[in-house]
Coordinates of C-alpha atoms in Angstrom, one line a residue:
L609 CA 132.8 5.1 4.4
K610 CA 132.8 8.9 3.4
P611 CA 129.3 10.1 2.9
A612 CA 127.6 10.9 -1.0
A613 CA 128.1 14.4 -1.3
S614 CA 124.7 16.7 -1.7
K615 CA 123.9 18.2 -5.0
L616 CA 124.4 22.0 -3.3
E617 CA 128.2 20.7 -2.2
R618 CA 128.4 19.2 -5.9
Q619 CA 127.6 22.8 -7.3
V620 CA 129.9 24.5 -5.0
A621 CA 132.5 22.4 -6.1
A622 CA 131.8 22.8 -9.4
M623 CA 132.1 26.4 -9.3
G624 CA 135.4 26.0 -7.5
G625 CA 134.7 27.0 -3.8
P626 CA 131.6 28.5 -2.1
T627 CA 129.9 31.9 -3.0
L628 CA 127.3 34.5 -1.9
T629 CA 123.8 33.8 -3.1
S630 CA 122.4 37.2 -3.8
V631 CA 120.1 39.3 -1.0
S632 CA 116.2 39.0 -2.2
A633 CA 115.1 42.6 -2.6
P634 CA 113.0 44.4 -6.0
V635 CA 114.9 46.4 -8.3
V636 CA 113.1 49.2 -9.5
D637 CA 114.5 51.7 -12.2
K638 CA 113.6 55.0 -10.9
V639 CA 115.2 55.8 -7.3
E640 CA 114.5 59.4 -6.2
V641 CA 117.4 61.4 -4.5
K642 CA 116.3 62.6 -1.3
T643 CA 119.9 61.7 0.4
A644 CA 123.6 62.4 -0.6
L645 CA 126.7 61.7 0.9
V646 CA 129.1 64.4 -0.2
S647 CA 132.8 63.9 0.7
V648 CA 135.2 65.2 -1.8
F649 CA 139.5 65.8 -1.9
D650 CA 139.1 67.7 -5.2
K651 CA 136.5 70.2 -5.0
A652 CA 136.0 71.1 -8.9
G653 CA 132.3 71.3 -9.8
I654 CA 131.3 71.5 -6.0
E655 CA 129.6 74.5 -6.7
D656 CA 127.5 74.2 -9.1
L657 CA 126.5 70.5 -7.9
G658 CA 125.4 72.2 -4.2
K659 CA 123.4 74.9 -5.8
F660 CA 121.7 71.9 -7.9
L661 CA 121.4 69.5 -4.8
A662 CA 120.2 72.6 -3.0
A663 CA 117.4 73.5 -5.1
K664 CA 116.2 69.8 -5.4
G665 CA 116.2 70.0 -1.3
V666 CA 118.3 66.6 -0.9
H667 CA 119.1 66.1 2.5
I668 CA 123.3 66.3 2.3
L669 CA 125.5 63.9 4.9
S670 CA 129.2 65.7 4.6
T671 CA 132.1 66.2 6.4
G672 CA 135.2 68.7 7.0
G673 CA 136.1 71.3 4.2
T674 CA 133.2 70.0 1.7
A675 CA 130.5 70.3 4.3
A676 CA 131.7 73.7 4.8
K677 CA 132.1 74.9 1.2
L678 CA 128.3 73.0 0.8
R679 CA 126.7 75.2 3.5
E680 CA 128.0 78.4 2.1
L681 CA 125.8 77.3 -1.4
G682 CA 122.5 77.1 1.0
C683 CA 122.6 73.5 1.3
T684 CA 120.6 71.9 4.1
V685 CA 123.9 69.7 5.9
Q686 CA 124.6 67.5 8.8
D687 CA 128.0 66.4 9.8
V688 CA 128.7 62.9 9.4
A689 CA 129.7 62.7 13.2
D690 CA 126.5 64.2 13.8
Y691 CA 124.6 61.8 12.3
T692 CA 127.0 58.7 13.4
G693 CA 127.1 60.0 16.7
S694 CA 131.1 59.2 16.1
P695 CA 133.3 62.0 15.9
E696 CA 136.3 62.0 13.4
I697 CA 139.1 60.4 15.0
L698 CA 142.6 59.5 14.3
D699 CA 143.7 62.6 12.8
G700 CA 140.9 62.3 10.2
R701 CA 141.4 58.7 8.9
V702 CA 138.5 57.3 10.4
K703 CA 135.7 59.8 9.6
T704 CA 132.5 57.8 7.3
L705 CA 133.4 54.0 8.4
H706 CA 130.7 53.4 10.2
P707 CA 127.9 51.4 10.4
K708 CA 125.1 53.7 9.8
V709 CA 127.2 55.4 7.0
H710 CA 127.7 51.7 5.2
G711 CA 124.0 50.7 6.4
G712 CA 123.0 53.5 4.6
L713 CA 124.6 52.5 1.4
L714 CA 124.7 48.7 1.6
A715 CA 121.1 48.1 2.8
A716 CA 118.7 46.3 0.3
R717 CA 115.4 48.6 -0.7
G718 CA 112.5 46.6 0.1
N719 CA 114.4 43.7 1.9
A720 CA 112.1 43.4 4.8
G721 CA 114.9 42.3 6.9
H722 CA 117.2 45.2 5.7
E723 CA 114.2 47.5 6.1
A724 CA 113.9 46.6 9.9
E725 CA 117.3 46.8 11.4
M726 CA 117.9 50.1 9.7
E727 CA 115.2 51.8 11.4
K728 CA 116.2 49.9 14.5
H729 CA 119.5 51.1 14.3
G730 CA 118.6 54.7 13.0
I731 CA 120.0 54.0 9.7
R732 CA 118.7 56.5 7.0
K733 CA 118.8 55.9 3.3
I734 CA 121.4 57.2 1.1
D735 CA 120.8 57.7 -2.3
L736 CA 123.2 59.5 -3.7
V737 CA 127.2 59.3 -3.1
V738 CA 129.6 62.1 -4.1
V739 CA 133.2 61.0 -3.4
N740 CA 136.7 61.6 -5.3
L741 CA 139.9 60.4 -3.6
Y742 CA 143.2 61.7 -1.8
P743 CA 145.5 62.5 -4.6
F744 CA 147.8 58.9 -4.1
R745 CA 149.8 59.4 -7.8
E746 CA 150.4 63.1 -6.9
A747 CA 152.3 62.2 -3.7
V748 CA 153.9 59.8 -5.7
A749 CA 154.8 61.9 -8.4
K750 CA 156.3 64.7 -6.1
G751 CA 159.0 62.7 -4.7
G752 CA 157.0 62.2 -1.3
D753 CA 158.9 60.0 1.0
F754 CA 157.6 56.7 2.4
A755 CA 155.6 57.9 5.6
T756 CA 153.6 60.8 3.0
C757 CA 152.6 58.5 0.1
I758 CA 151.0 56.0 2.9
E759 CA 149.0 58.9 4.1
N760 CA 147.9 59.6 0.7
I761 CA 146.6 56.0 0.8
D762 CA 142.4 57.0 1.1
I763 CA 140.7 54.1 2.7
G764 CA 137.2 55.6 3.4
G765 CA 136.8 56.5 -0.1
P766 CA 137.3 53.3 -1.8
A767 CA 135.2 52.3 0.9
M768 CA 132.0 54.4 0.2
I769 CA 132.4 53.7 -3.3
R770 CA 132.6 50.2 -3.7
A771 CA 130.1 50.1 -1.5
S772 CA 127.8 52.2 -3.4
A773 CA 128.7 50.3 -6.8
K774 CA 127.4 47.2 -4.9
N775 CA 124.2 48.4 -4.2
N776 CA 123.7 50.1 -7.7
A777 CA 120.0 48.7 -7.3
A778 CA 119.5 51.9 -5.2
V779 CA 122.2 54.0 -4.8
T780 CA 124.1 56.6 -7.3
I781 CA 127.9 57.5 -7.2
L782 CA 129.7 60.0 -8.8
T783 CA 133.4 59.7 -8.9
S784 CA 134.7 62.5 -10.7
P785 CA 133.3 66.4 -11.5
S786 CA 133.3 65.1 -15.2
Q787 CA 130.0 63.4 -14.1
Y788 CA 128.4 66.2 -12.1
S789 CA 126.8 67.7 -15.1
K790 CA 125.5 64.2 -16.8
F791 CA 123.8 63.6 -13.1
M792 CA 122.2 66.8 -13.2
Q793 CA 120.6 65.9 -16.5
E794 CA 119.5 62.7 -15.5
L795 CA 117.6 63.9 -12.4
G796 CA 115.6 66.0 -14.2
D797 CA 112.0 67.4 -13.0
D798 CA 111.1 64.1 -11.2
G799 CA 114.8 64.1 -9.4
C800 CA 114.9 60.2 -9.5
T801 CA 118.2 58.4 -11.4
S802 CA 117.6 55.1 -13.6
F803 CA 118.9 51.7 -13.0
A804 CA 120.9 52.1 -16.3
F805 CA 122.5 55.2 -15.1
R806 CA 123.7 54.0 -11.9
K807 CA 124.8 50.8 -13.3
N808 CA 127.1 53.2 -16.0
M809 CA 128.3 55.0 -12.6
A810 CA 129.0 51.8 -10.9
A811 CA 131.5 50.6 -13.6
A812 CA 133.1 53.6 -13.8
A813 CA 133.2 53.4 -9.7
Y814 CA 134.6 50.2 -9.9
A815 CA 137.4 50.9 -12.9
L816 CA 138.2 53.9 -10.5
T817 CA 139.2 51.9 -7.4
S818 CA 140.8 49.1 -9.7
A819 CA 142.9 52.0 -11.1
Y820 CA 143.6 53.4 -7.7
D821 CA 144.5 50.2 -5.7
S822 CA 146.7 49.6 -9.3
A823 CA 148.9 52.7 -8.4
V824 CA 149.2 52.1 -5.1
S825 CA 150.6 48.2 -5.2
T826 CA 152.4 49.1 -8.5
W827 CA 154.5 51.4 -6.1
M828 CA 154.0 49.2 -2.9
A829 CA 156.0 46.5 -4.9
G830 CA 159.0 49.2 -5.4
E831 CA 159.6 49.6 -2.0
V832 CA 159.4 46.2 -0.6
T833 CA 162.5 43.0 -0.7
E834 CA 160.2 40.6 -2.2
P835 CA 157.5 42.2 -4.5
P836 CA 154.0 40.1 -4.6
P837 CA 153.7 38.0 -8.0
K838 CA 150.6 39.7 -8.9
K839 CA 151.0 42.9 -11.2
T840 CA 148.2 45.5 -12.2
V841 CA 148.3 47.6 -15.0
A842 CA 145.5 50.6 -15.5
F843 CA 145.0 51.7 -18.5
E844 CA 142.5 54.7 -19.0
M845 CA 140.8 55.2 -22.7
E846 CA 142.3 59.0 -24.0
M847 CA 141.3 59.0 -27.0
P848 CA 139.6 56.6 -29.5
L849 CA 141.3 55.4 -32.7
K850 CA 139.3 55.1 -36.2
Y851 CA 140.4 51.0 -35.6
G852 CA 143.4 48.8 -34.4
C853 CA 146.0 47.6 -37.3
N854 CA 143.1 46.6 -39.7
P855 CA 139.9 48.5 -40.4
H856 CA 138.1 45.1 -38.8
Q857 CA 139.6 45.5 -35.6
L858 CA 137.3 47.5 -33.5
P859 CA 137.4 48.9 -30.8
A860 CA 140.5 50.8 -30.6
G861 CA 141.7 53.4 -28.8
L862 CA 144.7 55.1 -27.2
C863 CA 145.4 54.8 -23.4
S864 CA 147.7 56.6 -20.8
V865 CA 149.3 54.1 -18.0
A866 CA 148.6 53.8 -14.3
G867 CA 146.8 57.6 -14.4
R868 CA 150.0 59.3 -15.9
K869 CA 150.0 61.9 -18.9
L870 CA 150.8 60.5 -22.8
P871 CA 154.4 61.2 -23.5
F872 CA 153.4 63.4 -26.5
E873 CA 150.2 65.7 -27.0
V874 CA 148.6 65.7 -30.5
I875 CA 148.9 69.5 -32.0
S876 CA 146.9 68.4 -35.5
G877 CA 145.5 65.9 -37.3
T878 CA 144.0 62.3 -36.5
P879 CA 146.5 60.0 -35.7
G880 CA 145.9 56.3 -36.3
Y881 CA 147.2 53.3 -34.9
I882 CA 150.2 52.5 -36.5
N883 CA 150.8 55.8 -36.9
L884 CA 151.2 55.8 -33.0
L885 CA 153.0 52.8 -33.1
D886 CA 155.7 54.0 -35.3
A887 CA 155.6 58.0 -33.9
I888 CA 156.6 56.1 -30.3
N889 CA 159.3 54.1 -31.8
A890 CA 160.7 56.7 -33.7
W891 CA 160.8 59.2 -30.7
Q892 CA 162.9 57.1 -28.2
L893 CA 165.3 56.3 -31.4
V894 CA 166.1 60.2 -32.3
H895 CA 165.8 61.1 -28.6
E896 CA 168.6 58.4 -28.0
L897 CA 170.4 59.3 -31.3
G898 CA 170.4 62.9 -30.5
Q899 CA 171.5 62.3 -26.6
A900 CA 174.5 60.2 -27.9
T901 CA 176.0 62.6 -30.9
G902 CA 174.7 65.6 -29.8
L903 CA 173.4 66.1 -32.8
P904 CA 170.4 67.1 -34.6
A905 CA 168.9 63.4 -35.5
A906 CA 165.7 62.1 -37.7
A907 CA 164.1 59.3 -38.6
S908 CA 161.4 58.2 -41.6
F909 CA 159.5 55.1 -39.9
K910 CA 157.1 52.5 -41.9
H911 CA 155.1 50.1 -40.6
V912 CA 157.2 49.9 -36.7
S913 CA 160.8 49.9 -38.1
P914 CA 162.4 52.9 -39.5
A915 CA 163.1 53.2 -43.2
G916 CA 165.8 55.5 -42.5
A917 CA 167.6 57.7 -39.7
A918 CA 170.4 60.1 -39.8
I919 CA 172.3 63.2 -37.8
G920 CA 172.8 66.5 -39.3
L921 CA 175.9 66.7 -40.9
P922 CA 175.7 68.6 -44.0
L923 CA 175.2 67.6 -47.3
S924 CA 178.0 67.7 -50.4
D925 CA 176.7 69.5 -53.7
E926 CA 176.4 66.2 -55.4
E927 CA 174.1 65.0 -52.5
R928 CA 172.1 68.2 -52.7
I929 CA 171.4 67.3 -56.4
V930 CA 170.6 63.3 -55.8
Y931 CA 168.5 64.1 -53.0
E932 CA 166.6 66.7 -55.0
V933 CA 167.2 69.7 -52.6
K934 CA 170.0 71.4 -54.7
D935 CA 167.7 75.0 -54.0
K936 CA 166.5 74.2 -50.5
E937 CA 167.6 75.6 -47.2
L938 CA 169.3 72.9 -45.0
T939 CA 170.0 74.0 -41.2
P940 CA 171.3 70.9 -39.5
T941 CA 168.1 69.3 -38.6
A942 CA 166.6 69.7 -42.2
C943 CA 169.9 67.5 -43.1
A944 CA 169.0 65.3 -40.7
Y945 CA 165.6 64.5 -42.2
V946 CA 166.3 64.5 -46.0
R947 CA 169.5 61.8 -45.4
A948 CA 166.9 60.0 -43.2
R949 CA 164.7 60.3 -45.9
N950 CA 166.9 59.2 -48.8
A951 CA 168.1 55.9 -47.2
D952 CA 165.3 54.8 -48.9
P953 CA 163.0 56.9 -50.6
M954 CA 160.9 54.2 -52.0
C955 CA 160.2 52.5 -48.4
S956 CA 159.9 55.8 -47.2
F957 CA 156.8 57.3 -49.2
G958 CA 153.8 58.0 -46.5
D959 CA 156.3 57.9 -43.1
F960 CA 156.0 59.1 -40.2
V961 CA 159.0 61.5 -39.3
A962 CA 160.8 62.1 -36.2
I963 CA 163.2 65.0 -35.4
S964 CA 165.0 64.8 -32.0
G965 CA 164.9 68.8 -31.1
E966 CA 163.0 71.7 -32.4
V967 CA 161.3 72.2 -35.8
D968 CA 162.7 74.6 -37.6
L969 CA 161.0 76.4 -41.2
A970 CA 163.9 75.0 -43.4
T971 CA 162.6 71.4 -42.2
A972 CA 158.9 72.0 -42.4
M973 CA 159.9 73.0 -45.8
I974 CA 161.4 70.2 -46.9
L975 CA 158.2 68.0 -45.0
K976 CA 155.9 70.0 -47.2
I977 CA 157.4 68.2 -50.5
E978 CA 156.9 64.8 -49.4
V979 CA 154.4 62.6 -49.2
S980 CA 154.7 61.9 -45.1
D981 CA 151.3 61.0 -43.0
G982 CA 153.1 63.2 -39.2
I983 CA 155.8 64.1 -37.7
I984 CA 156.9 64.1 -33.8
A985 CA 159.3 66.6 -32.2
P986 CA 159.8 68.1 -29.1
S987 CA 158.9 71.7 -30.2
F988 CA 158.1 73.6 -33.3
V989 CA 158.8 77.3 -34.6
P990 CA 155.5 78.9 -35.0
E991 CA 156.1 79.3 -38.8
A992 CA 156.9 76.0 -39.4
L993 CA 154.0 74.8 -37.3
E994 CA 151.8 76.6 -39.6
V995 CA 153.1 74.9 -42.6
L996 CA 153.0 71.6 -41.4
K997 CA 149.3 71.8 -39.9
A998 CA 148.2 73.0 -43.3
K999 CA 149.8 70.0 -44.6
K1000 CA 147.4 67.6 -46.5
G1001 CA 144.7 69.8 -45.9
G1002 CA 145.0 70.0 -42.4
K1003 CA 145.1 66.1 -42.2
F1004 CA 149.3 66.0 -41.8
I1005 CA 149.4 64.8 -37.9
V1006 CA 151.6 66.6 -35.6
L1007 CA 152.7 65.3 -32.5
K1008 CA 154.5 67.4 -29.4
A1009 CA 156.4 64.9 -27.5
D1010 CA 157.5 65.5 -23.9
P1011 CA 161.3 65.3 -23.7
A1012 CA 161.3 64.9 -19.5
F1013 CA 158.7 62.0 -19.9
K1014 CA 159.9 58.9 -17.4
Y1015 CA 159.4 56.0 -19.1
D1016 CA 158.5 52.9 -16.4
D1017 CA 161.4 50.1 -15.6
L1018 CA 158.6 47.6 -16.3
E1019 CA 157.1 47.3 -20.0
Y1020 CA 153.8 44.4 -20.1
R1021 CA 151.6 43.2 -23.5
M1022 CA 149.3 40.7 -24.0
V1023 CA 149.2 38.4 -26.7
G1024 CA 147.3 35.6 -27.4
G1025 CA 145.5 35.9 -24.1
V1026 CA 149.3 35.6 -22.6
G1027 CA 150.7 38.6 -20.4
F1028 CA 154.1 39.4 -20.5
M1029 CA 156.2 41.5 -18.4
Q1030 CA 159.7 42.6 -19.2
K1031 CA 162.4 45.3 -18.2
R1032 CA 162.5 48.3 -20.5
N1033 CA 165.1 48.1 -23.0
D1034 CA 167.1 51.4 -21.5
A1035 CA 171.0 50.2 -22.4
L1036 CA 172.0 53.3 -23.9
V1037 CA 174.4 52.8 -27.0
D1038 CA 177.3 55.3 -27.0
A1039 CA 181.3 55.3 -27.8
S1040 CA 181.8 53.3 -24.7
K1041 CA 179.8 50.2 -26.3
L1042 CA 183.0 50.3 -28.7
A1043 CA 185.5 50.3 -26.7
E1044 CA 186.3 46.3 -27.4
V1045 CA 187.8 46.0 -31.1
V1046 CA 189.1 42.6 -31.4
T1047 CA 189.9 42.8 -34.7
A1048 CA 194.0 43.3 -36.3
K1049 CA 192.7 46.6 -37.2
K1050 CA 192.1 48.8 -34.2
S1051 CA 191.7 52.1 -35.6
L1052 CA 187.8 53.9 -35.5
P1053 CA 187.9 57.6 -36.8
D1054 CA 185.4 59.5 -35.2
N1055 CA 183.2 59.8 -38.3
A1056 CA 183.2 56.0 -37.8
Q1057 CA 182.1 55.8 -34.3
K1058 CA 179.1 58.3 -35.4
D1059 CA 178.1 55.7 -38.0
L1060 CA 178.3 52.4 -35.7
I1061 CA 176.3 54.6 -33.1
L1062 CA 174.0 55.9 -35.4
A1063 CA 173.5 52.0 -37.2
S1064 CA 173.2 50.4 -33.9
I1065 CA 170.8 52.7 -32.2
A1066 CA 168.9 52.3 -35.3
I1067 CA 168.0 48.9 -35.3
K1068 CA 167.7 48.9 -31.7
Y1069 CA 164.5 49.9 -32.5
T1070 CA 164.0 47.9 -35.5
Q1071 CA 161.7 44.6 -35.9
S1072 CA 164.4 41.6 -35.2
N1073 CA 166.5 40.2 -36.9
S1074 CA 167.9 43.1 -38.5
V1075 CA 171.6 44.4 -39.5
G1076 CA 171.8 48.4 -40.4
Y1077 CA 174.3 50.0 -42.8
S1078 CA 175.4 53.8 -42.1
K1079 CA 177.7 56.0 -44.0
D1080 CA 178.4 59.9 -43.4
G1081 CA 175.5 59.8 -40.5
M1082 CA 173.0 58.3 -42.5
M1083 CA 171.5 54.7 -42.3
V1084 CA 172.0 53.4 -46.1
G1085 CA 170.4 50.2 -45.6
V1086 CA 168.2 48.6 -42.9
G1087 CA 167.1 45.0 -43.0
A1088 CA 164.6 44.0 -40.6
G1089 CA 162.3 41.1 -40.0
Q1090 CA 164.4 38.2 -41.3
Q1091 CA 165.0 35.0 -39.7
S1092 CA 168.3 34.3 -40.8
R1093 CA 171.0 37.0 -40.2
V1094 CA 172.7 36.7 -43.9
D1095 CA 169.4 37.5 -45.1
C1096 CA 168.9 40.5 -43.1
V1097 CA 172.6 41.3 -44.3
K1098 CA 171.8 40.9 -48.2
L1099 CA 168.4 42.5 -47.8
A1100 CA 170.1 45.6 -46.3
G1101 CA 172.9 45.6 -48.7
R1102 CA 170.5 45.5 -51.8
K1103 CA 169.4 48.6 -50.3
V1104 CA 172.7 50.3 -49.9
A1105 CA 173.5 49.1 -53.4
T1106 CA 170.5 50.9 -54.4
W1107 CA 171.3 54.1 -52.3
W1108 CA 174.7 54.4 -53.5
L1109 CA 174.1 53.8 -57.6
R1110 CA 171.6 56.7 -57.3
F1111 CA 174.7 58.8 -57.7
H1112 CA 175.8 56.9 -60.3
P1113 CA 176.2 59.2 -63.5
K1114 CA 173.6 57.3 -65.8
V1115 CA 171.1 57.5 -63.1
K1116 CA 171.7 61.3 -62.3
G1117 CA 171.4 62.0 -66.0
L1118 CA 168.4 60.0 -66.7
P1119 CA 166.2 62.5 -68.8
F1120 CA 162.8 62.9 -67.1
R1121 CA 160.0 64.6 -68.8
E1122 CA 158.7 67.7 -67.6
G1123 CA 155.7 67.0 -64.9
V1124 CA 157.0 63.9 -63.5
K1125 CA 156.2 63.9 -60.2
R1126 CA 159.1 63.9 -57.5
Q1127 CA 157.5 60.2 -55.8
D1128 CA 157.2 58.9 -59.4
R1129 CA 161.1 60.0 -60.3
V1130 CA 162.2 58.5 -57.0
N1131 CA 160.4 55.3 -58.2
A1132 CA 161.6 55.3 -61.5
R1133 CA 165.3 55.5 -60.7
V1134 CA 165.0 52.6 -58.4
R1135 CA 163.4 50.5 -61.2
Y1136 CA 165.9 51.5 -63.8
I1137 CA 168.9 50.3 -61.2
E1138 CA 167.0 47.2 -60.3
G1139 CA 165.9 46.5 -63.6
D1140 CA 164.3 43.4 -63.5
M1141 CA 161.2 45.4 -65.0
E1142 CA 158.2 42.8 -67.3
E1143 CA 158.1 44.7 -70.6
A1144 CA 154.3 45.9 -69.7
E1145 CA 156.0 47.4 -67.3
K1146 CA 159.1 48.8 -68.9
T1147 CA 156.5 50.2 -71.7
E1148 CA 154.9 52.1 -68.7
W1149 CA 158.3 53.1 -67.2
L1150 CA 159.3 54.8 -70.4
K1151 CA 156.4 56.8 -70.3
N1152 CA 158.6 59.2 -67.4
F1153 CA 161.3 60.2 -69.9
D1154 CA 161.3 62.3 -73.3
S1155 CA 163.7 59.6 -74.9
P1156 CA 164.6 55.8 -73.9
P1157 CA 167.5 56.0 -71.2
E1158 CA 170.9 54.3 -72.0
P1159 CA 170.5 51.0 -70.3
L1160 CA 172.3 50.5 -66.7
T1161 CA 174.3 47.2 -67.0
A1162 CA 175.4 44.7 -64.7
E1163 CA 178.7 45.6 -65.8
D1164 CA 178.5 49.3 -64.9
K1165 CA 176.9 48.6 -61.2
A1166 CA 179.8 46.7 -60.4
T1167 CA 182.2 49.0 -61.4
F1168 CA 180.8 51.7 -59.6
L1169 CA 180.1 49.6 -56.7
K1170 CA 183.8 48.8 -56.5
G1171 CA 183.8 52.6 -55.4
L1172 CA 182.0 52.2 -52.5
D1173 CA 183.9 52.4 -49.3
G1174 CA 183.9 53.7 -45.4
V1175 CA 180.7 51.7 -44.6
S1176 CA 179.3 50.5 -41.2
I1177 CA 177.7 47.6 -40.0
S1178 CA 175.9 47.2 -37.0
S1179 CA 174.0 43.6 -36.3
D1180 CA 171.0 43.6 -33.6
A1181 CA 172.8 40.2 -32.0
F1182 CA 176.3 38.3 -32.5
F1183 CA 177.3 36.8 -36.1
P1184 CA 176.5 33.1 -36.4
F1185 CA 178.9 32.5 -39.4
R1186 CA 181.5 34.5 -41.5
D1187 CA 179.5 34.7 -44.5
S1188 CA 177.6 37.6 -43.5
I1189 CA 181.0 39.4 -43.5
D1190 CA 181.8 37.9 -47.0
H1191 CA 178.5 39.7 -48.4
A1192 CA 179.6 43.1 -46.3
T1193 CA 182.4 43.3 -48.0
R1194 CA 181.3 43.8 -51.0
L1195 CA 179.4 46.7 -49.6
G1196 CA 182.5 48.6 -49.0
V1197 CA 182.1 47.9 -45.2
K1198 CA 185.1 48.7 -43.4
Y1199 CA 183.7 49.1 -39.3
V1200 CA 181.7 46.3 -37.5
A1201 CA 179.3 46.5 -34.3
Q1202 CA 178.0 43.3 -33.2
P1203 CA 177.6 41.9 -29.0
G1204 CA 180.1 38.7 -29.8
G1205 CA 179.7 35.5 -28.2
S1206 CA 179.1 32.9 -30.8
V1207 CA 181.1 30.0 -31.2
A1208 CA 181.9 31.4 -34.7
D1209 CA 183.4 34.6 -33.7
A1210 CA 186.8 33.4 -34.2
E1211 CA 186.0 32.5 -38.2
V1212 CA 184.0 36.0 -38.1
I1213 CA 187.2 38.2 -36.5
D1214 CA 189.4 36.2 -38.9
A1215 CA 186.9 37.3 -42.1
C1216 CA 186.9 40.6 -40.9
N1217 CA 190.8 40.4 -40.6
T1218 CA 191.0 39.1 -44.4
Y1219 CA 189.1 42.5 -45.8
G1220 CA 190.8 44.8 -43.3
M1221 CA 187.9 45.7 -41.3
A1222 CA 187.7 47.3 -37.5
M1223 CA 185.0 45.1 -35.4
A1224 CA 183.8 46.0 -32.0
F1225 CA 182.3 43.6 -29.9
T1226 CA 179.6 45.7 -28.0
K1227 CA 178.2 42.6 -25.8
L1228 CA 174.9 44.3 -26.1
R1229 CA 172.1 42.5 -27.8
L1230 CA 169.5 44.4 -29.6
F1231 CA 166.8 42.1 -30.3
H1232 CA 163.1 44.8 -30.7
H1233 CA 160.1 42.5 -31.1

């Protein structure tokens, strides 16, 4: 019979395997810094720190160029090789990997056994370690070959950092020049560090080595034929945010990933969590749209989906009137934003704007009169930047995007305690995706191709399910986040109808009283078109006018909508039934783009043929979640 497990064995099994017990040693709050080991690749700030240590009479162990620099500053420096009795070997690969170094870092102070061993082997207690690491990320970023990147993987540095951080009961570890001033303040007159300070520095040290190892493992995984199943991604807090999606979601922050710089720079204002989600998605949309069409592109974002998007085509005289920019200077970039904003001006209230190219003064002057939270663009002419920085009393958010930023191939996210990984959706939507026209009508004019590309790129960055209608270089209806595709078509179609009916003579002729604000005029027109007002609401609505407007009847609307033609529609996934096409024809749709691949493709094609539509199968699904 197998003997019964001991109490200790049962405890070990309950913990999932054996673990080490702590080494017995008293923990003291104040530890005097008498000996420091300094070995840094980045010598920023070392002059001030060295002078400080020299003034405190600290004995310094050091290596190579760091030792030479510290001697120039008047520090008492002992070469690590002299201390250990072992020279630097193997082209400097082995300098500090020695028991006299790591014994001085790891010995438990006050433990009789450890103290005796240190004395026996001539090991000096090391109270302070100042180390930073070889520039591995920089070597990779510069395109170094495999051997060069390998050589820039630090070994001795992380070993000393981890050892010092582990023994934070007695040792202070500094891993960044940004910590030097804090350390000098901490040391004060008594020359001691506190336990709380040492623990804080140890936590920062482990975060550094974790991020460093993450960078190495991520790079190495891309260099082998069998990448390991474990993935690590290091986030570094760049700026705290007021809160997350909601005020109770604290803390919140914006982080860089894997030590890389952010894809944008904050020029003005204080962006929030949702502002940044809008900015990042909107920028990708316009950057891609500008590349695909060769024209200035703009987007108006709300809650991580576009309310509108457009390219910089000239506005007609009638459009200038309807969009209330009749007397404004309109450059191609300004036209792009005016179109993007006017796809759904009610939803664009308080939007986040993205522009694909330089923001000129004309565009800034359009933005000046709109209610908007912020803008992201790659550059701004000085006059435009001054206008935007002054908006909202200086609170308007201005972000400068980096058009050369290279996105990682893989994306990671956490939801409900589970991690997800996927390849970034870097599929480009251009004219080549419209080559397979499957309907009897084969012609896709240049303007229709531009509209289909626009609509497809817009829905690529819209919460799925989504469809988008476009005409004359602008989105005119975006249907986002519906579980049923035909509901997306109807939701977006309602927006199309509202957009088109704003050109109705009765809408253009609404007798607004003087002093009604721009956004109030926008909202009043939409409610006039929708017409489903309760009596109390209508009473308030009538206050916008000098006299009661003539009703816009259902017959008026139906008749005017018959004049809508040449509209394009794109869907982020296949149409599962013909009902979407049957509805789209009521809104003047003549051109369709969708991935195809449904069992109902034949009936959808037949519906398109019935209505004289041209439909291309893109073979590209564009779900976005």
